[in-house]
CSV table of C-alpha atoms and ligand atoms in Angstrom, one decimal:
chain,number,residue,atom,x,y,z
A,23,MET,CA,-12.6,27.0,34.3
A,24,TYR,CA,-10.9,25.5,37.5
A,25,HIS,CA,-11.6,21.9,38.3
A,26,PRO,CA,-10.5,21.0,41.7
A,27,GLN,CA,-9.7,17.6,40.6
A,28,ASN,CA,-9.5,16.1,37.0
A,29,GLN,CA,-11.0,12.8,35.5
A,30,PRO,CA,-8.7,10.2,34.5
A,31,PHE,CA,-8.3,9.4,31.0
A,32,PRO,CA,-11.0,6.4,29.9
A,33,LYS,CA,-10.1,2.8,30.5
A,34,ASP,CA,-9.8,1.8,27.1
A,35,PHE,CA,-7.9,5.0,25.8
A,36,LEU,CA,-6.2,4.5,22.3
A,37,TRP,CA,-2.4,5.6,23.2
A,38,GLY,CA,-0.2,5.7,20.0
A,39,ALA,CA,1.4,7.5,17.5
A,40,SER,CA,1.2,8.3,13.8
A,41,THR,CA,3.2,8.0,10.5
A,42,SER,CA,2.2,8.5,7.1
A,43,ALA,CA,3.3,6.0,4.1
A,44,TYR,CA,4.9,8.7,1.9
A,45,GLN,CA,7.0,10.1,4.8
A,46,VAL,CA,8.1,7.0,6.6
A,47,GLU,CA,8.1,3.9,4.2
A,48,GLY,CA,10.7,4.7,1.3
A,49,ALA,CA,10.7,1.9,-1.3
A,50,SER,CA,9.1,4.5,-3.2
A,51,LEU,CA,9.0,2.5,-6.5
A,52,GLU,CA,9.5,-0.7,-4.8
A,53,ASP,CA,7.7,-4.2,-5.2
A,54,GLY,CA,5.4,-2.8,-8.0
A,55,LYS,CA,4.3,0.7,-6.2
A,56,GLY,CA,3.7,3.2,-9.1
A,57,PRO,CA,4.8,6.8,-8.3
A,58,SER,CA,2.6,9.2,-6.1
A,59,CYS,CA,2.7,12.9,-6.6
A,60,GLN,CA,5.0,13.1,-3.8
A,61,ASP,CA,7.6,11.1,-5.9
A,62,VAL,CA,7.3,13.2,-8.7
A,63,LYS,CA,7.3,16.5,-7.1
A,64,GLN,CA,10.2,19.1,-7.1
A,65,VAL,CA,11.2,18.9,-3.2
A,66,PRO,CA,12.2,22.1,-1.3
A,67,ALA,CA,15.8,23.0,-2.1
A,68,GLY,CA,18.2,21.7,1.0
A,69,THR,CA,15.6,18.8,1.7
A,70,SER,CA,15.7,14.9,1.1
A,71,ASP,CA,13.6,13.2,-1.5
A,72,LEU,CA,11.2,10.6,-0.4
A,73,LYS,CA,12.9,7.5,-1.8
A,74,VAL,CA,14.3,5.9,1.4
A,75,CYS,CA,12.6,8.3,4.3
A,76,ALA,CA,12.7,6.0,7.4
A,77,ASP,CA,12.8,2.8,5.2
A,78,GLN,CA,9.8,1.8,7.1
A,79,TYR,CA,8.9,-0.7,4.2
A,80,HIS,CA,12.0,-2.8,5.4
A,81,ARG,CA,11.8,-2.2,9.0
A,82,TYR,CA,8.2,-2.3,9.8
A,83,LYS,CA,8.8,-5.3,12.1
A,84,GLU,CA,11.6,-3.6,14.3
A,85,ASP,CA,9.3,-0.2,14.5
A,86,ILE,CA,6.1,-2.2,15.9
A,87,LYS,CA,8.3,-4.0,18.0
A,88,LEU,CA,9.4,-0.7,19.4
A,89,MET,CA,6.0,0.6,19.6
A,90,ALA,CA,4.7,-2.6,21.6
A,91,GLU,CA,7.7,-1.7,24.0
A,92,MET,CA,6.3,1.6,24.5
A,93,GLY,CA,2.9,0.0,25.4
A,94,PHE,CA,1.0,1.4,22.3
A,95,LYS,CA,-2.7,0.4,22.1
A,96,THR,CA,-2.9,1.7,18.4
A,97,TYR,CA,-0.6,2.5,15.5
A,98,ARG,CA,-1.8,5.2,12.9
A,99,PHE,CA,-0.3,4.6,9.6
A,100,SER,CA,-1.7,5.5,5.8
A,101,ILE,CA,-1.6,3.0,3.1
A,102,ALA,CA,-0.2,4.5,-0.1
A,103,TRP,CA,-2.8,4.2,-3.0
A,104,SER,CA,-0.3,3.8,-5.5
A,105,ARG,CA,1.4,0.7,-3.5
A,106,ILE,CA,-2.3,-1.0,-3.7
A,107,LEU,CA,-3.0,0.6,-7.1
A,108,PRO,CA,-0.2,1.6,-9.2
A,109,ASN,CA,-2.0,3.5,-11.6
A,110,GLY,CA,-4.6,4.6,-9.3
A,111,THR,CA,-7.5,2.5,-10.8
A,112,GLY,CA,-7.4,-0.8,-12.5
A,113,GLU,CA,-5.2,-3.5,-11.6
A,114,ILE,CA,-4.1,-4.4,-7.9
A,115,ASN,CA,-0.6,-4.5,-6.9
A,116,GLN,CA,-0.6,-8.0,-4.7
A,117,LYS,CA,2.6,-7.1,-2.8
A,118,GLY,CA,0.9,-4.1,-1.9
A,119,ILE,CA,-1.8,-5.7,-0.4
A,120,ASP,CA,0.8,-8.2,1.0
A,121,TYR,CA,2.9,-5.3,2.7
A,122,TYR,CA,-0.1,-4.0,4.2
A,123,ASN,CA,-1.4,-7.2,5.5
A,124,ASN,CA,1.9,-7.7,7.1
A,125,VAL,CA,2.0,-4.3,9.1
A,126,ILE,CA,-1.8,-5.1,10.3
A,127,ASN,CA,-0.9,-8.7,11.6
A,128,GLU,CA,2.4,-7.3,13.1
A,129,CYS,CA,0.4,-5.0,14.9
A,130,LEU,CA,-2.2,-7.6,16.1
A,131,LYS,CA,0.6,-9.8,17.2
A,132,TYR,CA,1.3,-7.2,20.0
A,133,GLY,CA,-2.2,-6.2,20.6
A,134,ILE,CA,-1.8,-2.9,18.8
A,135,GLU,CA,-5.2,-1.7,17.0
A,136,PRO,CA,-4.4,-0.7,13.3
A,137,LEU,CA,-5.7,2.9,12.5
A,138,VAL,CA,-5.4,3.4,9.0
A,139,THR,CA,-5.6,6.6,6.9
A,140,MET,CA,-6.8,6.0,3.4
A,141,PHE,CA,-5.4,8.8,1.9
A,142,HIS,CA,-2.4,10.9,3.1
A,143,PHE,CA,-1.0,13.7,0.5
A,144,ASP,CA,-0.3,10.9,-1.8
A,145,MET,CA,-2.5,10.9,-5.0
A,146,PRO,CA,-1.1,8.3,-7.6
A,147,ALA,CA,0.9,10.4,-10.2
A,148,ALA,CA,-1.3,8.6,-12.7
A,149,LEU,CA,-4.4,10.1,-11.5
A,150,ASP,CA,-2.6,13.4,-11.2
A,151,GLU,CA,-2.0,13.2,-15.0
A,152,ARG,CA,-5.9,12.5,-15.4
A,153,GLY,CA,-6.5,16.1,-13.5
A,154,SER,CA,-6.4,14.7,-9.9
A,155,TRP,CA,-9.1,15.8,-7.5
A,156,GLY,CA,-10.2,18.2,-10.3
A,157,ASN,CA,-11.5,15.2,-12.3
A,158,PRO,CA,-15.0,14.4,-11.3
A,159,GLU,CA,-14.3,10.9,-11.8
A,160,SER,CA,-12.0,11.4,-8.9
A,161,VAL,CA,-14.7,10.7,-6.4
A,162,LYS,CA,-15.4,7.0,-8.0
A,163,TRP,CA,-11.6,6.5,-7.9
A,164,PHE,CA,-11.5,7.1,-4.4
A,165,VAL,CA,-14.4,5.0,-3.6
A,166,ASP,CA,-13.4,2.2,-5.5
A,167,PHE,CA,-9.9,2.3,-3.8
A,168,ALA,CA,-11.8,2.4,-0.5
A,169,ALA,CA,-13.8,-0.8,-1.5
A,170,ILE,CA,-10.4,-2.7,-2.2
A,171,LEU,CA,-9.1,-1.2,1.3
A,172,PHE,CA,-12.4,-2.6,3.1
A,173,GLU,CA,-12.6,-5.9,1.3
A,174,ASN,CA,-8.9,-6.9,1.9
A,175,PHE,CA,-8.1,-5.3,5.5
A,176,GLY,CA,-11.4,-4.8,7.0
A,177,ASP,CA,-11.5,-8.3,8.8
A,178,ARG,CA,-8.8,-6.8,11.1
A,179,VAL,CA,-9.1,-2.7,11.0
A,180,ARG,CA,-11.6,-1.5,12.9
A,181,TYR,CA,-10.7,2.0,13.1
A,182,TRP,CA,-10.5,4.3,9.6
A,183,LEU,CA,-9.6,7.7,8.9
A,184,THR,CA,-10.6,9.1,5.4
A,185,ILE,CA,-8.6,12.0,3.9
A,186,ASN,CA,-5.6,13.5,6.1
A,187,GLU,CA,-5.9,17.1,6.5
A,188,GLN,CA,-8.2,18.2,3.6
A,189,ASN,CA,-8.1,21.5,4.7
A,190,VAL,CA,-4.5,21.6,4.4
A,191,LEU,CA,-4.8,20.2,0.8
A,192,THR,CA,-7.1,22.8,0.1
A,193,LEU,CA,-5.6,25.8,1.7
A,194,SER,CA,-1.8,25.0,1.4
A,195,GLY,CA,-1.8,22.4,-1.3
A,196,PRO,CA,1.5,23.9,-3.1
A,197,VAL,CA,3.5,23.7,0.1
A,198,ILE,CA,2.4,20.1,0.5
A,199,GLY,CA,3.3,19.2,-3.1
A,200,THR,CA,-0.3,18.5,-3.9
A,201,LEU,CA,-2.1,21.0,-5.8
A,202,HIS,CA,-2.7,20.1,-9.5
A,203,LEU,CA,-4.2,22.8,-11.5
A,204,PRO,CA,-5.2,22.4,-15.3
A,205,GLU,CA,-3.9,24.3,-18.1
A,206,GLY,CA,-5.3,27.8,-18.6
A,207,CYS,CA,-7.4,27.5,-15.2
A,208,THR,CA,-8.6,31.1,-14.8
A,209,ASN,CA,-10.3,31.1,-11.5
A,210,VAL,CA,-7.8,29.2,-9.5
A,211,LEU,CA,-10.2,29.4,-6.2
A,212,LYS,CA,-13.0,27.9,-8.2
A,213,GLU,CA,-10.8,25.1,-9.2
A,214,ILE,CA,-9.5,24.5,-5.8
A,215,TYR,CA,-12.7,24.2,-4.0
A,216,GLN,CA,-14.1,22.2,-6.8
A,217,GLN,CA,-11.6,19.8,-5.8
A,218,ASN,CA,-12.5,20.1,-2.2
A,219,HIS,CA,-15.9,19.4,-3.3
A,220,HIS,CA,-15.0,16.1,-4.7
A,221,MET,CA,-13.1,15.3,-1.6
A,222,LEU,CA,-16.0,16.0,0.5
A,223,VAL,CA,-18.3,13.8,-1.5
A,224,ALA,CA,-15.5,11.2,-2.1
A,225,GLN,CA,-15.2,10.9,1.8
A,226,ALA,CA,-18.9,11.1,2.2
A,227,LYS,CA,-19.3,8.1,-0.1
A,228,ALA,CA,-16.5,6.1,1.5
A,229,MET,CA,-17.8,6.6,5.0
A,230,CYS,CA,-21.3,5.2,3.9
A,231,LEU,CA,-19.7,2.6,2.2
A,232,CYS,CA,-17.4,1.5,5.2
A,233,HIS,CA,-20.7,1.3,7.4
A,234,GLU,CA,-22.4,-1.0,4.8
A,235,MET,CA,-19.4,-3.0,4.2
A,236,LEU,CA,-18.0,-3.4,7.9
A,237,PRO,CA,-20.7,-2.6,10.2
A,238,GLU,CA,-18.9,-3.2,13.3
A,239,ALA,CA,-16.0,-0.7,12.1
A,240,LYS,CA,-15.7,2.8,12.7
A,241,ILE,CA,-14.8,5.8,10.4
A,242,GLY,CA,-14.1,9.5,10.7
A,243,PRO,CA,-12.1,12.4,8.9
A,244,ALA,CA,-9.1,13.7,9.9
A,245,PRO,CA,-8.5,17.5,9.3
A,246,ASN,CA,-6.0,19.8,10.9
A,247,ILE,CA,-8.4,21.9,13.3
A,248,SER,CA,-6.9,24.8,15.2
A,249,LEU,CA,-9.0,27.5,16.7
A,250,VAL,CA,-8.8,30.7,15.6
A,251,TYR,CA,-8.3,33.8,18.1
A,252,PRO,CA,-9.2,37.2,17.3
A,253,ALA,CA,-6.2,39.5,17.7
A,254,THR,CA,-8.1,42.0,20.0
A,255,CYS,CA,-11.6,42.3,21.4
A,256,LYS,CA,-12.5,44.7,18.1
A,257,PRO,CA,-15.8,43.4,16.8
A,258,GLU,CA,-13.8,43.7,13.4
A,259,ASP,CA,-11.3,41.1,14.9
A,260,ILE,CA,-13.9,38.9,15.9
A,261,LEU,CA,-15.6,38.7,12.4
A,262,ALA,CA,-12.1,38.0,11.1
A,263,ALA,CA,-11.7,35.2,13.6
A,264,GLN,CA,-15.2,33.7,12.7
A,265,ASN,CA,-14.2,33.9,9.1
A,266,PHE,CA,-11.2,32.0,9.4
A,267,ASN,CA,-12.5,29.6,11.5
A,268,ALA,CA,-15.2,28.9,8.9
A,269,ILE,CA,-12.9,28.6,6.2
A,270,ARG,CA,-10.1,26.5,8.0
A,271,ASN,CA,-12.2,24.3,10.4
A,272,TRP,CA,-15.9,24.3,10.3
A,273,LEU,CA,-16.3,23.9,6.5
A,274,TYR,CA,-14.6,20.5,6.5
A,275,LEU,CA,-16.7,19.3,10.2
A,276,ASP,CA,-19.9,20.9,9.1
A,277,MET,CA,-19.7,18.8,6.0
A,278,ALA,CA,-18.4,15.7,7.3
A,279,VAL,CA,-21.0,15.6,10.2
A,280,TYR,CA,-24.0,17.5,9.1
A,281,GLY,CA,-23.7,17.3,5.4
A,282,ILE,CA,-24.0,21.1,4.8
A,283,TYR,CA,-21.7,23.6,3.3
A,284,ASN,CA,-20.7,26.5,5.9
A,285,ALA,CA,-22.8,29.3,5.5
A,286,ILE,CA,-19.8,31.8,5.8
A,287,VAL,CA,-17.6,30.0,3.4
A,288,TRP,CA,-20.5,29.5,1.0
A,289,SER,CA,-20.9,33.5,0.8
A,290,TYR,CA,-17.1,34.1,0.4
A,291,LEU,CA,-17.0,31.3,-2.3
A,292,LYS,CA,-19.8,33.2,-4.2
A,293,ASP,CA,-18.3,36.4,-4.0
A,294,HIS,CA,-15.7,35.1,-6.1
A,295,ASP,CA,-17.7,33.1,-8.4
A,296,ALA,CA,-16.0,30.2,-6.7
A,297,THR,CA,-18.9,27.9,-5.8
A,298,PRO,CA,-18.6,24.1,-6.5
A,299,THR,CA,-20.7,22.4,-8.9
A,300,PHE,CA,-22.6,19.8,-7.7
A,301,ALA,CA,-23.2,16.4,-9.6
A,302,PRO,CA,-26.5,14.9,-9.2
A,303,GLY,CA,-26.8,13.0,-6.2
A,304,ASP,CA,-23.8,14.6,-4.0
A,305,GLU,CA,-26.1,16.6,-1.8
A,306,GLU,CA,-27.8,13.3,-1.0
A,307,ALA,CA,-24.5,11.6,-0.6
A,308,MET,CA,-23.2,14.1,1.9
A,309,LYS,CA,-26.3,14.2,3.9
A,310,ASN,CA,-26.0,10.4,4.1
A,311,ALA,CA,-22.8,10.1,5.8
A,312,HIS,CA,-22.3,10.0,9.3
A,313,PRO,CA,-18.7,9.6,10.9
A,314,ASP,CA,-18.6,7.5,14.1
A,315,PHE,CA,-15.9,9.9,15.4
A,316,ILE,CA,-13.8,13.0,14.8
A,317,GLY,CA,-10.0,12.5,13.9
A,318,PHE,CA,-7.9,15.6,14.0
A,319,ASN,CA,-4.7,16.9,14.0
A,320,TYR,CA,-3.8,19.7,16.3
A,321,TYR,CA,-0.4,21.6,16.4
A,322,ASN,CA,-1.2,24.9,17.5
A,323,THR,CA,-3.9,27.9,17.3
A,324,ALA,CA,-4.2,30.5,14.8
A,325,THR,CA,-4.7,34.4,15.6
A,326,VAL,CA,-6.1,36.8,13.1
A,327,GLU,CA,-6.9,40.6,12.7
A,328,ALA,CA,-9.2,42.0,10.1
A,329,ALA,CA,-7.9,42.4,6.7
A,330,ASP,CA,-9.1,45.7,4.7
A,331,PHE,CA,-10.2,44.6,1.3
A,332,ASP,CA,-8.3,46.1,-1.5
A,333,ALA,CA,-9.3,44.8,-5.0
A,334,LEU,CA,-5.9,46.1,-6.5
A,335,THR,CA,-3.8,44.1,-4.0
A,336,GLU,CA,-6.1,41.1,-3.4
A,337,THR,CA,-4.2,38.5,-5.2
A,338,ALA,CA,-0.8,39.9,-4.6
A,339,ASN,CA,-1.4,39.7,-1.0
A,340,ALA,CA,-3.5,36.3,-0.8
A,341,THR,CA,-0.8,34.2,0.8
A,342,LEU,CA,-1.0,30.6,1.2
A,343,GLY,CA,1.6,30.0,4.4
A,344,ASP,CA,2.0,26.4,5.5
A,345,GLN,CA,-0.2,24.0,7.5
A,346,GLN,CA,0.1,26.3,10.6
A,347,SER,CA,1.1,30.0,9.7
A,348,GLY,CA,1.3,32.9,7.4
A,349,ARG,CA,-1.9,32.9,5.7
A,350,GLU,CA,-3.7,36.2,4.6
A,351,ILE,CA,-6.9,36.7,2.4
A,352,PRO,CA,-7.9,40.4,1.9
A,353,GLY,CA,-11.0,41.4,3.1
A,354,VAL,CA,-11.5,38.2,5.1
A,355,PHE,CA,-8.6,38.0,7.6
A,356,ARG,CA,-4.8,38.4,8.2
A,357,GLN,CA,-3.0,35.9,10.2
A,358,ILE,CA,-0.6,37.5,12.8
A,359,HIS,CA,1.9,36.1,15.5
A,360,ASN,CA,0.3,35.8,19.0
A,361,PRO,CA,2.6,37.2,21.5
A,362,ASN,CA,1.5,35.2,24.2
A,363,LEU,CA,2.8,32.0,22.3
A,364,PRO,CA,6.2,30.5,22.2
A,365,LYS,CA,7.5,29.2,18.9
A,366,THR,CA,9.0,26.0,18.1
A,367,GLN,CA,12.6,26.1,16.6
A,368,PHE,CA,10.5,25.7,13.1
A,369,GLY,CA,8.5,28.7,13.9
A,370,TRP,CA,5.2,27.1,14.6
A,371,GLU,CA,3.4,28.6,18.0
A,372,ILE,CA,2.9,26.4,21.2
A,373,ASP,CA,-0.5,26.3,22.6
A,374,PRO,CA,-1.5,23.7,24.9
A,375,VAL,CA,-4.3,25.6,26.2
A,376,GLY,CA,-5.4,26.5,22.7
A,377,PHE,CA,-5.6,22.2,22.7
A,378,ARG,CA,-8.4,22.5,25.2
A,379,ALA,CA,-10.1,25.3,23.8
A,380,THR,CA,-10.0,23.6,20.4
A,381,THR,CA,-11.3,20.4,21.7
A,382,ARG,CA,-14.3,22.0,24.1
A,383,GLU,CA,-15.4,24.0,20.8
A,384,MET,CA,-15.4,20.7,18.5
A,385,TYR,CA,-17.3,18.7,21.1
A,386,SER,CA,-20.0,21.4,21.7
A,387,ARG,CA,-20.4,21.8,17.7
A,388,TYR,CA,-20.4,18.1,16.8
A,389,HIS,CA,-21.0,16.0,19.9
A,390,LEU,CA,-19.0,13.2,18.7
A,391,PRO,CA,-15.9,11.6,20.5
A,392,LEU,CA,-12.4,13.2,19.3
A,393,LEU,CA,-9.7,10.9,18.4
A,394,VAL,CA,-6.2,12.9,18.4
A,395,THR,CA,-4.6,11.8,15.0
A,396,GLU,CA,-1.5,14.0,15.3
A,397,ASN,CA,0.0,16.6,17.6
A,398,GLY,CA,3.7,17.0,18.2
A,399,LEU,CA,6.8,18.8,18.3
A,400,GLY,CA,9.4,19.1,15.1
A,401,ALA,CA,12.8,20.0,16.5
A,402,TYR,CA,16.7,19.3,15.7
A,403,ASP,CA,17.5,16.3,17.9
A,404,THR,CA,21.0,15.2,18.5
A,405,LEU,CA,22.0,11.7,18.9
A,406,THR,CA,25.1,11.6,21.5
A,407,GLU,CA,28.0,9.2,21.3
A,408,ASP,CA,26.3,7.0,23.5
A,409,GLY,CA,23.3,6.6,21.4
A,410,ARG,CA,21.1,8.8,23.4
A,411,VAL,CA,18.6,11.7,22.2
A,412,HIS,CA,17.8,14.0,25.2
A,413,ASP,CA,14.6,15.5,24.1
A,414,GLU,CA,13.3,16.9,27.1
A,415,TYR,CA,11.6,19.8,25.2
A,416,ARG,CA,9.4,17.0,23.4
A,417,ILE,CA,8.5,15.6,26.6
A,418,LYS,CA,7.6,19.2,28.1
A,419,TYR,CA,5.3,19.5,24.8
A,420,TYR,CA,3.7,16.4,25.6
A,421,GLN,CA,3.1,16.9,29.3
A,422,ASP,CA,1.7,20.2,28.8
A,423,HIS,CA,-0.8,19.1,25.8
A,424,LEU,CA,-1.8,16.0,27.8
A,425,ALA,CA,-2.4,18.0,30.7
A,426,GLU,CA,-4.8,20.0,28.9
A,427,ILE,CA,-6.5,17.1,26.9
A,428,GLN,CA,-7.1,15.8,30.8
A,429,LYS,CA,-8.7,19.4,31.5
A,430,SER,CA,-11.1,18.8,28.5
A,431,ILE,CA,-11.9,15.3,29.6
A,432,THR,CA,-13.1,17.0,32.6
A,433,ASP,CA,-14.9,19.7,30.8
A,434,GLY,CA,-17.2,16.8,29.4
A,435,THR,CA,-15.4,16.3,26.0
A,436,GLU,CA,-15.4,12.7,24.9
A,437,PHE,CA,-11.9,11.4,23.6
A,438,LEU,CA,-11.0,7.9,22.0
A,439,GLY,CA,-7.2,8.2,22.0
A,440,TYR,CA,-4.1,10.1,21.3
A,441,CYS,CA,-1.8,9.7,18.5
A,442,PRO,CA,0.8,12.1,18.5
A,443,TRP,CA,3.2,12.9,15.3
A,444,SER,CA,5.3,10.8,14.9
A,445,ALA,CA,6.0,7.5,16.3
A,446,VAL,CA,9.4,7.3,14.3
A,447,ASP,CA,11.3,10.0,12.7
A,448,LEU,CA,10.4,10.7,9.3
A,449,ILE,CA,10.6,13.5,6.6
A,450,SER,CA,8.8,16.3,7.1
A,451,THR,CA,5.9,17.6,4.4
A,452,HIS,CA,8.3,20.4,3.2
A,453,GLU,CA,11.3,20.9,6.0
A,454,GLY,CA,13.3,17.8,5.4
A,455,MET,CA,14.6,15.3,7.6
A,456,VAL,CA,16.2,17.7,10.1
A,457,LYS,CA,12.7,18.4,11.4
A,458,ARG,CA,12.2,15.4,13.6
A,459,TYR,CA,9.1,14.4,15.7
A,460,GLY,CA,9.4,10.8,16.5
A,461,PHE,CA,9.9,8.8,19.9
A,462,ILE,CA,12.2,6.5,18.0
A,463,TYR,CA,15.4,8.3,16.3
A,464,VAL,CA,16.4,7.3,13.0
A,465,ASP,CA,20.0,7.6,12.2
A,466,ARG,CA,20.2,9.5,8.9
A,467,ASP,CA,20.8,13.0,7.8
A,468,GLU,CA,19.3,14.9,5.2
A,469,PHE,CA,21.4,13.5,2.5
A,470,ASP,CA,23.5,10.7,4.1
A,471,LEU,CA,21.2,7.7,4.6
A,472,LYS,CA,23.9,6.4,7.3
A,473,THR,CA,23.0,3.3,8.9
A,474,LEU,CA,19.0,3.9,9.5
A,475,ASP,CA,19.4,2.2,12.8
A,476,ARG,CA,16.8,3.1,15.2
A,477,PHE,CA,17.5,4.7,18.7
A,478,LYS,CA,15.1,5.3,21.6
A,479,LYS,CA,14.8,9.0,22.6
A,480,ASP,CA,14.0,10.2,26.2
A,481,SER,CA,10.4,10.9,25.0
A,482,PHE,CA,10.1,7.2,24.2
A,483,TYR,CA,10.6,6.1,28.0
A,484,TRP,CA,8.8,8.9,29.2
A,485,TYR,CA,5.4,8.1,26.8
A,486,LYS,CA,6.2,4.4,27.6
A,487,ARG,CA,5.2,5.3,31.2
A,488,VAL,CA,2.7,7.9,30.6
A,489,ILE,CA,1.0,4.7,28.7
A,490,THR,CA,1.4,2.5,31.5
A,491,SER,CA,-0.1,4.6,34.0
A,492,ASN,CA,-2.8,5.3,31.6
A,493,GLY,CA,-2.0,9.0,31.5
A,494,GLU,CA,-1.9,9.3,35.3
A,495,ASP,CA,1.9,10.1,35.8
A,496,LEU,CA,2.7,12.8,33.4
A,497,SER,CA,5.6,13.8,35.6
A,498,ASP,CA,9.4,14.2,34.3
A,499,LEU,CA,11.3,11.4,33.2
A,500,LYS,CA,13.5,10.0,36.1
A,501,PRO,CA,16.9,9.0,35.7
A,502,GLU,CA,16.3,5.1,36.3
A,503,GLU,CA,13.5,5.0,34.0
A,504,VAL,CA,15.9,5.5,31.1
A,505,TYR,CA,17.8,3.0,29.2
A,506,ASP,CA,17.9,-0.6,29.2
B,611,LIG,C1,0.6,17.5,9.1
B,611,LIG,C2,0.8,16.2,8.5
B,611,LIG,O1,0.3,18.6,8.6
B,611,LIG,O2,1.8,17.9,10.2
B,611,LIG,C3,1.9,15.5,8.4
B,611,LIG,O3,-0.2,15.6,8.2
B,611,LIG,C4,2.9,16.5,8.8
B,611,LIG,O4,1.8,14.8,6.9
B,611,LIG,C5,3.0,17.0,10.0
B,611,LIG,O5,4.4,15.9,8.5
B,611,LIG,C6,3.9,18.0,10.7
B,611,LIG,O6,4.2,18.8,9.4
B,611,LIG,P1,5.9,19.1,8.9
B,611,LIG,O7,5.3,20.1,7.8
B,611,LIG,O8,6.4,19.8,10.2
B,611,LIG,O9,6.0,17.9,8.5
């Protein structure tokens, strides 16, 4: 739809950016922190481990000062469960509480609203040993952890996110290093969707608890949502797109918002004897939970075609792909490359218009304000001799995506804020340090930690102006705007 004039971004729009604890903090076993699944996993060959990352644990003051300089209204970061509870349950590590108190207070000092993710891919290793999300007790573990967070930080944190990308944990757990399967598991799909069910219940209970303990606070989920396009107008492709939309997107939001299982997904699980078992009270808990907004990560759309079912090749062909690409389930859908879209250096498609389409669809399904919790471009950045990073490709990516958000606002979609990935360079989920996303460059290589000093990329200066103008001025960076 063409609008002769776009609506402005809302007055109190939360401009900011995101990180996650295990990718940015480092200090992976310092000051009493217990290991998480990320600390004990085998990292992909050729990529750094997660011991130091961007060393934000020791440099949060410097980082938050730089965020303040960009004019951030919010900073989305996650709390490492095993920093607070080294064993996942039981004794609290006071130094962990102190650290996040410091981060929160530092944000508030600059008027930056802390936006806290309660769980971002980092199950305490001690709980993995007890069966991870497959253990029905995991619901209680998470709710108890949530209570500690609300109790200790709820006087200052007004915005909470439950589980980062639960759909990615479910669909691509092995790529992210999070899937824990019990020995001798014979129906992997059933196990995975049982784990998924426990997360859904845990999330629902945490949302209710948040509303009980912190009536002024707002809480929402943070899945990775990408509208799925059909490859053609062939009716079979349309069905395939509906299938993947349900499996990838709507399962998570139908449950978070309406407390119901998506019917298409339920029938797919039934076909594979993989429907989850409900514990007494689960149904009620899921119905009682009501998010205040939908947080979501958007990188690009997906495109699928129909995939014939062939029982013989079903298992062999069922591929997981990563967060954004390469999935196939025989008889359900097959993801293909969309020939209309360019790709990043790391092979992810770029689709700003799809951002508008995704948000329009989400808003018309759920009627809740949207908070973009991730969006961004992973690229090989280069630090020049004079300490600059000319990342005009990242600026272009953000210009295009923000322009589409503005059109979506004009279409009538309600947005709370925009927190791209990432505030600071950090370690990618499975592609190492060289895949950089930040506005702030961190001086280290994949294996050489170098100085870990911070440098402002060109996108830093550009985003600063975007925030100052409340999104009114998205134009190219001018030479006089750069460098201080
Ligand atoms: C999201 C995650 O999947 O995308 C982040 O929430 C992640 O943790 C980001 O880093 C970018 O993905 P990647 O694989 O490039 O690090």
